[in-house]
Structure formats: structure tokens, C-alpha cells
Short mmCIF file of C-alpha atoms and ligand atoms in Angstrom, two decimals:
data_model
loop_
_atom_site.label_atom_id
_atom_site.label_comp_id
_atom_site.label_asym_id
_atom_site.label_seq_id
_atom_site.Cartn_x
_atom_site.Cartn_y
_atom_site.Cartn_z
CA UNK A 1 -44.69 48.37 11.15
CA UNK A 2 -47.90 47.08 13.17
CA UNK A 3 -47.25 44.63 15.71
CA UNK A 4 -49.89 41.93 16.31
CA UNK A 5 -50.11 39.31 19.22
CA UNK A 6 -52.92 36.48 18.37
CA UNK A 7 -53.47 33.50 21.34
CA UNK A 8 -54.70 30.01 20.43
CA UNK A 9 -52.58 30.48 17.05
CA UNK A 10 -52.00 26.56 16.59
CA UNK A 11 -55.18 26.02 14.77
CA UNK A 12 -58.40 27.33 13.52
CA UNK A 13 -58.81 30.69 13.56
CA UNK A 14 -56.23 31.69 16.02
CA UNK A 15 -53.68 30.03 12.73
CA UNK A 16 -55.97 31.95 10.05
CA UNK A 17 -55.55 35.43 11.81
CA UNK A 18 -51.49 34.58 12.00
CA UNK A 19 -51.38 33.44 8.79
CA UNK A 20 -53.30 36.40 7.06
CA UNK A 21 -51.53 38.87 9.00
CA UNK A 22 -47.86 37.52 8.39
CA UNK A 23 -48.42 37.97 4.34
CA UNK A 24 -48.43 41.72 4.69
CA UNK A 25 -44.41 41.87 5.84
CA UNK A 26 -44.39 45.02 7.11
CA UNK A 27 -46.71 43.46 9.82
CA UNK A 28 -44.55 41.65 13.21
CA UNK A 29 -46.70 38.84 14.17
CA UNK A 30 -46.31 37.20 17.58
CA UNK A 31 -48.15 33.50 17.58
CA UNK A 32 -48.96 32.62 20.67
CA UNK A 33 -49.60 28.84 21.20
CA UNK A 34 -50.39 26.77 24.06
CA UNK A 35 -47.65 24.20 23.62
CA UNK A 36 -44.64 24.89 21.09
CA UNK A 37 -44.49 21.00 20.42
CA UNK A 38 -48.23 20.69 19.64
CA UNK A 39 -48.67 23.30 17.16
CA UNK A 40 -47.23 21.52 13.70
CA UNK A 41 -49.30 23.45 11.23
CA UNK A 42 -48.53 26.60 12.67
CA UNK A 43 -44.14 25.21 12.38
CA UNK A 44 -44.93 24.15 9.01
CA UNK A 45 -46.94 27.53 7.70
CA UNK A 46 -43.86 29.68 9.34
CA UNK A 47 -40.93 27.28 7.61
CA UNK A 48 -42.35 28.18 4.44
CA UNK A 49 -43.70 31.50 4.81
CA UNK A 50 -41.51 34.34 2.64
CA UNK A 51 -40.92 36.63 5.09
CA UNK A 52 -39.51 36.12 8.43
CA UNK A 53 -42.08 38.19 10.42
CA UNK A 54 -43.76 35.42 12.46
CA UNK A 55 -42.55 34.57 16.24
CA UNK A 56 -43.88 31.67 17.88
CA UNK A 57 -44.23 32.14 21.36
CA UNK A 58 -45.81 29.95 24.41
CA UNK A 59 -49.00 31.63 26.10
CA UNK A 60 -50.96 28.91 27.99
CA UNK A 61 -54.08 30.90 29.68
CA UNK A 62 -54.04 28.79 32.28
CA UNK A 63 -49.68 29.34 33.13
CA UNK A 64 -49.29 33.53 34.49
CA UNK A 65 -45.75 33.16 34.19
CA UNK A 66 -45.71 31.92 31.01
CA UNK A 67 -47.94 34.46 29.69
CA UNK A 68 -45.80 36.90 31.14
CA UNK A 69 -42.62 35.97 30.02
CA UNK A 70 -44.39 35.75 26.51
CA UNK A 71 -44.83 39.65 27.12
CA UNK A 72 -41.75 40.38 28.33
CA UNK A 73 -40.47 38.63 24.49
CA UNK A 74 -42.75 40.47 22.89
CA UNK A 75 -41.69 43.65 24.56
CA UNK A 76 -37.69 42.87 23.43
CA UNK A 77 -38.35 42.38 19.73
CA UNK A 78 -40.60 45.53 19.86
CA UNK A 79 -39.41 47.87 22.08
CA UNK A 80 -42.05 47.68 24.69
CA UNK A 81 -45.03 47.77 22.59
CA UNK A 82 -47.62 46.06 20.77
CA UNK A 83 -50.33 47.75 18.40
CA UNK A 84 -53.09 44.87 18.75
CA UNK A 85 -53.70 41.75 20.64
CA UNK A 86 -55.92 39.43 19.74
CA UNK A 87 -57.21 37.28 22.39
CA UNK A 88 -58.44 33.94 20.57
CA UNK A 89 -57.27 31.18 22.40
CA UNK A 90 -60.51 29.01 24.27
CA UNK A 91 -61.65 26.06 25.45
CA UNK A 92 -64.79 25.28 23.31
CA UNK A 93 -66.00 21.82 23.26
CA UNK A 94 -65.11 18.77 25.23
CA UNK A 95 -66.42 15.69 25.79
CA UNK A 96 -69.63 16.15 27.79
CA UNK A 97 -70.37 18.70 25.36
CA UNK A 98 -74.03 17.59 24.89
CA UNK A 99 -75.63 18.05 28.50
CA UNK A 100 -77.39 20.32 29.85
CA UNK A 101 -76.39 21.83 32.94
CA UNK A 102 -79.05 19.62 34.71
CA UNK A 103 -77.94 16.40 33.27
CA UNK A 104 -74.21 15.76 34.14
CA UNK A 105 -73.43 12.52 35.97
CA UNK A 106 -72.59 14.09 39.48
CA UNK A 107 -72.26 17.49 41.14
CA UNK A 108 -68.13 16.98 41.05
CA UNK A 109 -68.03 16.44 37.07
CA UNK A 110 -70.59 19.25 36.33
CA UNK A 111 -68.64 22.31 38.78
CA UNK A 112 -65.23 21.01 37.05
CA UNK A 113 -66.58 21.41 33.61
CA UNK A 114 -67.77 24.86 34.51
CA UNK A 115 -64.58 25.68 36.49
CA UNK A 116 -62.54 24.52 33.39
CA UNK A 117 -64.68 26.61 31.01
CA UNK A 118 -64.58 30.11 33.48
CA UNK A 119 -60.33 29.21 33.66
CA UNK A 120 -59.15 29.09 30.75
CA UNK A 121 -61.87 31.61 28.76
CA UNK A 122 -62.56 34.28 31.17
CA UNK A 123 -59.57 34.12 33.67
CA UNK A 124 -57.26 32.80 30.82
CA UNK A 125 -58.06 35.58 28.68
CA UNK A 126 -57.88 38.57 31.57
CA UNK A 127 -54.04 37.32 32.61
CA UNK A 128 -53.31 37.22 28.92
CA UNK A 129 -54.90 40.98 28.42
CA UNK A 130 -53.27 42.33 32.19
CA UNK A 131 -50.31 40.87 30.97
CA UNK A 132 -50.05 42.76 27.63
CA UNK A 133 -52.02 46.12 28.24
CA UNK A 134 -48.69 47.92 29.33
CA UNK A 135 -46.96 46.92 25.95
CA UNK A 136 -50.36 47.92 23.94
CA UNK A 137 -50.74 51.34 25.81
CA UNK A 138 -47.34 51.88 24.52
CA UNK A 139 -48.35 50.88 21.20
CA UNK A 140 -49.66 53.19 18.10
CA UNK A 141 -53.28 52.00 17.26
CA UNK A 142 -53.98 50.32 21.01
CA UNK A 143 -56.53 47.94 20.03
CA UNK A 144 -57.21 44.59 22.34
CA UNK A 145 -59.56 42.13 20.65
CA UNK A 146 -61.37 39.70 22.80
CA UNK A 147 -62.99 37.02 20.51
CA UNK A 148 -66.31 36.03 22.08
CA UNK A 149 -69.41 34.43 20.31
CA UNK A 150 -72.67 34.42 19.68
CA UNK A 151 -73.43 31.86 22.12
CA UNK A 152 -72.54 34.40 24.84
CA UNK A 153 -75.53 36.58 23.73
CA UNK A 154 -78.76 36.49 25.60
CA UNK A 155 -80.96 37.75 23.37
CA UNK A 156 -79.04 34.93 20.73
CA UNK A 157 -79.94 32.57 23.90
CA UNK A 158 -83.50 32.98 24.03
CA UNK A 159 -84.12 32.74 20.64
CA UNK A 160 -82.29 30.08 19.62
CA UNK A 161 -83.23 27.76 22.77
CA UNK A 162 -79.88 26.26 22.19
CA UNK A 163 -79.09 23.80 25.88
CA UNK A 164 -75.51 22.29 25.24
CA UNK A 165 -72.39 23.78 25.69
CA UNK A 166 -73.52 25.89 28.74
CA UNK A 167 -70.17 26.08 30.61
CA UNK A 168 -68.15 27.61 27.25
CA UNK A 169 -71.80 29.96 26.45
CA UNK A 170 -71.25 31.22 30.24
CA UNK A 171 -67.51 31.99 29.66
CA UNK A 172 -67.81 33.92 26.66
CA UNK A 173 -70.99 35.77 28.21
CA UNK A 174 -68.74 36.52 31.22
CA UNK A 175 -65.73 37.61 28.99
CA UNK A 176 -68.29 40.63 27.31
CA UNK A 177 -68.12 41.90 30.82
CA UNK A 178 -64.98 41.87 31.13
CA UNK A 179 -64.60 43.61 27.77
CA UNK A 180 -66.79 46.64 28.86
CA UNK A 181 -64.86 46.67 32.36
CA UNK A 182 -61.77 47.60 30.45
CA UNK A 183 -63.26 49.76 27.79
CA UNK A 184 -64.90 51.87 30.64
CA UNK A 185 -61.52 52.28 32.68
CA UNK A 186 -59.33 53.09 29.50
CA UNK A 187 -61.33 54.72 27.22
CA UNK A 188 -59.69 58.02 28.09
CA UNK A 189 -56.64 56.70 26.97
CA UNK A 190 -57.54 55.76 23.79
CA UNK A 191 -57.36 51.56 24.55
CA UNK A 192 -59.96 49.87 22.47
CA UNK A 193 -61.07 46.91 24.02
CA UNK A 194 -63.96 44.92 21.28
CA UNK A 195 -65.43 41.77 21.78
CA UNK A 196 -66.03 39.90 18.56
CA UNK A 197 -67.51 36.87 17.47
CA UNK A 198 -66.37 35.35 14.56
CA UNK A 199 -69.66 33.59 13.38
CA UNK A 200 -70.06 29.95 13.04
CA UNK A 201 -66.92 28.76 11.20
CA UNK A 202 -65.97 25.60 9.54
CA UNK A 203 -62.64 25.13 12.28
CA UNK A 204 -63.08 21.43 11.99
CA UNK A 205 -60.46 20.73 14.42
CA UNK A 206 -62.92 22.16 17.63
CA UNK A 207 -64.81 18.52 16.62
CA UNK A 208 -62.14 16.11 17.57
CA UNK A 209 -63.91 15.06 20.83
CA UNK A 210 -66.82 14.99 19.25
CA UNK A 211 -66.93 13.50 15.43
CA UNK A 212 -65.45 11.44 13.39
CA UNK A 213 -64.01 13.47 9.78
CA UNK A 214 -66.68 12.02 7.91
CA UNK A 215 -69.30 13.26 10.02
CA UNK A 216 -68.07 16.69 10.29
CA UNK A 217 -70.25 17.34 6.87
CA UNK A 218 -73.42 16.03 8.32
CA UNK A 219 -72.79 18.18 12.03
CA UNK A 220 -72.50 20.96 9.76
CA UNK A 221 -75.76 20.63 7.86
CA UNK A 222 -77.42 19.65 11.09
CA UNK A 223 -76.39 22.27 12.72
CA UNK A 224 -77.45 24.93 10.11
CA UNK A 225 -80.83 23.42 9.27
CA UNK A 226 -81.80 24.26 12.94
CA UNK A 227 -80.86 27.80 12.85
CA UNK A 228 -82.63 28.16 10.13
CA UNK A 229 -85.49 27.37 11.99
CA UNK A 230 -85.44 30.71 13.82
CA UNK A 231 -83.22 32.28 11.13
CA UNK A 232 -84.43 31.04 7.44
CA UNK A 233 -82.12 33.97 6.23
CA UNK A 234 -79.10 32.15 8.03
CA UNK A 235 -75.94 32.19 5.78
CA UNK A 236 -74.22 28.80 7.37
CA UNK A 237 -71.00 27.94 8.33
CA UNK A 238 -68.17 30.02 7.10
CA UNK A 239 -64.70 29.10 6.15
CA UNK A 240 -61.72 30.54 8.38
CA UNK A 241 -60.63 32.67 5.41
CA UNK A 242 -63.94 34.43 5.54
CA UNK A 243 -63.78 34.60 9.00
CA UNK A 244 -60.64 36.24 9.53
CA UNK A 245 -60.96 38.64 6.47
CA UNK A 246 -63.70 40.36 7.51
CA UNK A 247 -62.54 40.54 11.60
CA UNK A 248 -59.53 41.77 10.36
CA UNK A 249 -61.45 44.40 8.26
CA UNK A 250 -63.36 45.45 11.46
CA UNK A 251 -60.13 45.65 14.03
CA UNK A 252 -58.46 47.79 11.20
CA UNK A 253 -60.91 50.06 11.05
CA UNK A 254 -62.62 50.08 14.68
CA UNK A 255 -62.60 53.39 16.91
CA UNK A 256 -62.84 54.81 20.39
CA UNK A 257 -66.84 55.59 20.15
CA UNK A 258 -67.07 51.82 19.97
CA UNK A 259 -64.76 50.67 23.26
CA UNK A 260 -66.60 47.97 24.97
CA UNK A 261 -69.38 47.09 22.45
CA UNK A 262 -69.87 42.90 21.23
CA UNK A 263 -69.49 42.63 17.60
CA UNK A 264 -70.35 40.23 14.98
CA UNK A 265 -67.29 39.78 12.51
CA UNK A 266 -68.97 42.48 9.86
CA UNK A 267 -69.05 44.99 12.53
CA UNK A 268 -72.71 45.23 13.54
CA UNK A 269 -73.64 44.72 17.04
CA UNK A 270 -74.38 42.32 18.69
CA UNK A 271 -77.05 42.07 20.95
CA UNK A 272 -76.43 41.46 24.49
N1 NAP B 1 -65.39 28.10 15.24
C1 NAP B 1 -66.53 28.72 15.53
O1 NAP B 1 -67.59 28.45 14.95
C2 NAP B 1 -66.54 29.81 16.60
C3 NAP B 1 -67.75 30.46 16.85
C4 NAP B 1 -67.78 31.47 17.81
C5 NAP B 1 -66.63 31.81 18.49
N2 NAP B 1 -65.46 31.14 18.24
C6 NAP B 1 -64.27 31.55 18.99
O2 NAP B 1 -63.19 31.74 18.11
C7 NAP B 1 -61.97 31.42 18.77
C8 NAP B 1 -61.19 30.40 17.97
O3 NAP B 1 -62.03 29.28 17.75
P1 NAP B 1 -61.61 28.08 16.78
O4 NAP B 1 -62.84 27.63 16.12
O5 NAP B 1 -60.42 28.44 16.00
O6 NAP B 1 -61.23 26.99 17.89
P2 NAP B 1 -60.23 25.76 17.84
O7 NAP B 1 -60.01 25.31 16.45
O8 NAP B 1 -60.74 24.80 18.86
O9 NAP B 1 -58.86 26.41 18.37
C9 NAP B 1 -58.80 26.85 19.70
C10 NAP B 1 -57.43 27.43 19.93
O10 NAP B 1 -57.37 27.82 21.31
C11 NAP B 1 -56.24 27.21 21.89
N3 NAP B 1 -56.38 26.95 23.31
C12 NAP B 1 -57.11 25.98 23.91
N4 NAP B 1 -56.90 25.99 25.23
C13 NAP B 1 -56.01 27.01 25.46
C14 NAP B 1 -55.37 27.50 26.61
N5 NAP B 1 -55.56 26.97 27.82
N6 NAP B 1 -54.51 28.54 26.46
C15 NAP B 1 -54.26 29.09 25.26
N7 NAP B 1 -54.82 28.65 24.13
C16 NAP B 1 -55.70 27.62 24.23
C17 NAP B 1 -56.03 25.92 21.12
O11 NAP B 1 -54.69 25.46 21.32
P3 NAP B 1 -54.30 23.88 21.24
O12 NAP B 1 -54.20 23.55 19.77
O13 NAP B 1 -52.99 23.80 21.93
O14 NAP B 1 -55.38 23.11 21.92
C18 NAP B 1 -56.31 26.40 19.71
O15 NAP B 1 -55.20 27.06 19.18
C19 NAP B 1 -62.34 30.93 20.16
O16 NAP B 1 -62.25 31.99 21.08
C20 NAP B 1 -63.79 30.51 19.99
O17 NAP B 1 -64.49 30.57 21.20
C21 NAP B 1 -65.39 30.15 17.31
#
């Protein structure tokens, strides 16, 4: 039996990882969600899933005790361990999504944003990890995924000249830190800790402040055709089923010797 423990599991890729995981049933999957009552795909994929190896659990970054006492159920059903945790769940677009960090309409709005962004990614994500490294230093393969992105690269930064979105770029950049802080203090004890970026990947639901369905399409296109500016070798937006097959192909296979490095979802590194 592996144990898994995935955050942000109502949607997108946080629902892919569960959902891939749960069909191998000697796996025990723990889906963490922000709010039990707002996650209705992730209800109706476990109500109709074959094998009853999916918990649903409530794991708000932003609520310690509630990640906690998600840890402490987790720890019950397992015995006080957990093999990997996958640390998914973000904040990635929101409304003033578009401005640059020099062009919100007052001081106030723009530290909230950023405040908002560095909560629930960075700070989020550490009381999730604090929370469950006892359970995964108990556990067999020890592996803590932190899903980052490419955004959060500064080498990715300067080429691409991308401006919006600087409050979640910051976050993930920040959470890459954090990722080699841990790797550094527990390497001798065998805890993997691998940031990951997933790619660019067709979770259309990140869009609902910003699109309506039918221009999801043309975002998409948009949105490639410029990286192909820099990149004319640029694959495009992938689908969640890509996405999650080959991260999942990386955690199973990741070792020690690579603690702490930032990781596109194939595996190669990323550049800082
Ligand atoms: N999609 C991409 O192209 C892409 C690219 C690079 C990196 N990533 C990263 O991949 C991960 C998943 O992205 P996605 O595309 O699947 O995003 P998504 O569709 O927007 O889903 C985000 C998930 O995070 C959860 N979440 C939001 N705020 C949270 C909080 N305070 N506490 C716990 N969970 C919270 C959401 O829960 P609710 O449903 O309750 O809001 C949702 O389950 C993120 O870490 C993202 O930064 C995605």
C-alpha cells in the first residue's frame, strides 16, 4: 500500500492527481479540499469510483488547525504515516490578474494582492508540509512534492518578459526556496522534498475570473502564439491527463541526489 495526500484536489490538477492515483487500489488516497461543500466533481468522481480508497478531507492553507486535524485523520487511517504528499493547492489568478505591479489602483489593493498570493502559496503550503512531515518521515518512500511553475523561474522570467500575474510568479519563486530549505535540513534522512511544475495545462477552471467558456479557446491560442515567440519549439497547452501522467512518472521514480532541485513535469531541471 502507498499512501498519497494531494491539496487543492477539488479541481484541475489537484482532481487529476486524485483521480489517477485512486485507480491503482492498492494506493490510499487522501483528497484534500479547501471546502467539503465546494468540491462536487471531486463527490461525484469518488461515488462512482470502484474502489473505496479515496478520503476526502478539509485542508484550507490558509486554516492551521484545519490542516492539522487533516493530519491527525490521515495519521488514524494509516497508522501515523504517509508515503507522499503532494502539495498542489494555490491561489493562481484573480481578478486584477492583468497589472503589473506598477499599475494597481492604490498602494492598499496592490500589498493585499501580494499578501494574498505569499498566504495561501508560500505560507499555505509550509503549514500544510510542517503539518505532515512527521507522518511522511514515518512513511516508506518519504517523498513531499511542492508543485511550483515555470513562472517562478528567473531565467523563464527574463526571457519570456512576461508582466502579469506578479504576486502568484513571486509565491511560487518563494516556495523553490522553501523547497531547498527542507531538502538541505532532511536530506540525511532520506525526505525528498521536489518542486515541480506541471507545464502550462488546459485546467480551464483557473479562468473563471477571467473568461468567459467560449473564450477559453482563443486565451489558449493567444497565449501559446506568444511563447512561441521566444520558444518556436513550444509544445502548447497540455491536458491534465498529460500533466499528471508524467509528474506522477517523475515522483515515482525521483531520488535523494535530487532533494531540493525545481523540475519540469518530465523530470529535467528547471532553471532557477
Ligand atoms: N494550470 C497550469 O497551467 C499551471 C501551470 C503551472 C503551475 N500550476 C500549478 O499547479 C497547481 C494546480 O493548478 P490548477 O491549474 O489545477 O489550478 P486550479 O484549477 O485553479 O485549482 C487550484 C486548486 O487549489 C485549491 N485552492 C485554492 N485556494 C486554496 C487554499 N487557500 N487552500 C487549499 N487549496 C486551495 C482550489 O480549491 P477550490 O476549488 O476550493 O478553490 C483548487 O482545488 C497549482 O499549484 C498551480 O500553481 C498550474
Amino acid at each position: 500500500m502507498t499512501s498519497y495526500a494531494v491539496t487543492g484536489s477539488s479541481r484541475g490538477l489537484g482532481l487529476g492527481f486524485v483521480q489517477a492515483l485512486a485507480a491503482d487500489p492498492s494506493n490510499t488516497v487522501f483528497a484534500l479540499v479547501r471546502s467539503i461543500s465546494a468540491a462536487p466533481k471531486l463527490h461525484e468522481f469518488v461515488a462512482g469510483h470502484a474502489h473505496k480508497n479515496v478520503h476526502i478531507l478539509e485542508a484550507d492553507n490558509t486554516n492551521v488547525a484545519l490542516i492539522k486535524s487533516a493530519a491527525e485523520e490521515v495519521a488514524k487511517v494509516t497508522g501515523g504515516t504517509l508515503d507522499v504528499l503532494i502539495a498542489n493547492g494555490s491561489l493562481m489568478h484573480h481578478e486584477r490578474n492583468k497589472l503589473m505591479l506598477d499599475e494597481f489602483p492604490d498602494d492598499k489593493t496592490l500589498e493585499d494582492d501580494l499578501l494574498t498570493f505569499y498566504k495561501i502559496n508560500v505560507i499555505g503550503t509550509i503549514h500544510v508540509i510542517n503539518a505532515f512531515l512527521p507522518l511522511l518521515r514515518a512513511g516508506k518512500t518519504k517523498k513531499c512534492i511542492i508543485i511550483g511553475s515555470g513562472v517562478g523561474s528567473h531565467k523563464m522570467a527574463r526571457r519570456t518578459e512576461v508582466v502579469d500575474n506578479s504576486g502568484y510568479a513571486m509565491s511560487k519563486a518563494a516556495l523553490n526556496i522553501a523547497a531547498v530549505r527542507y531538502a538541505s535540513k532532511y536530506r540525511k534522512e532520506g525526505v525528498i522534498f521536489l518542486s515541480m511544475t506541471p507545464g502550462f495545462v488546459r485546467t480551464l477552471s483557473a479562468f473563471r475570473f477571467l473568461l468567459a467558456p467560449e473564450e477559453v479557446e482563443k486565451f489558449f491560442s493567444e497565449a501559446e502564439a506568444k511563447v512561441r515567440e521566444k520558444f518556436p519549439k513550444y509544445e502548447g497547452a497540455i491536458t491534465v491527463e498529460q500533466a499528471v501522467r508524467d509528474q506522477l512518472a517523475v515522483i515515482a521514480s525521483v531520488t535523494i541526489d535530487r532533494s531540493g532541485d525545481f523540475v519540469s513535469r518530465t523530470g529535467t531541471n528547471v532553471e532557477g
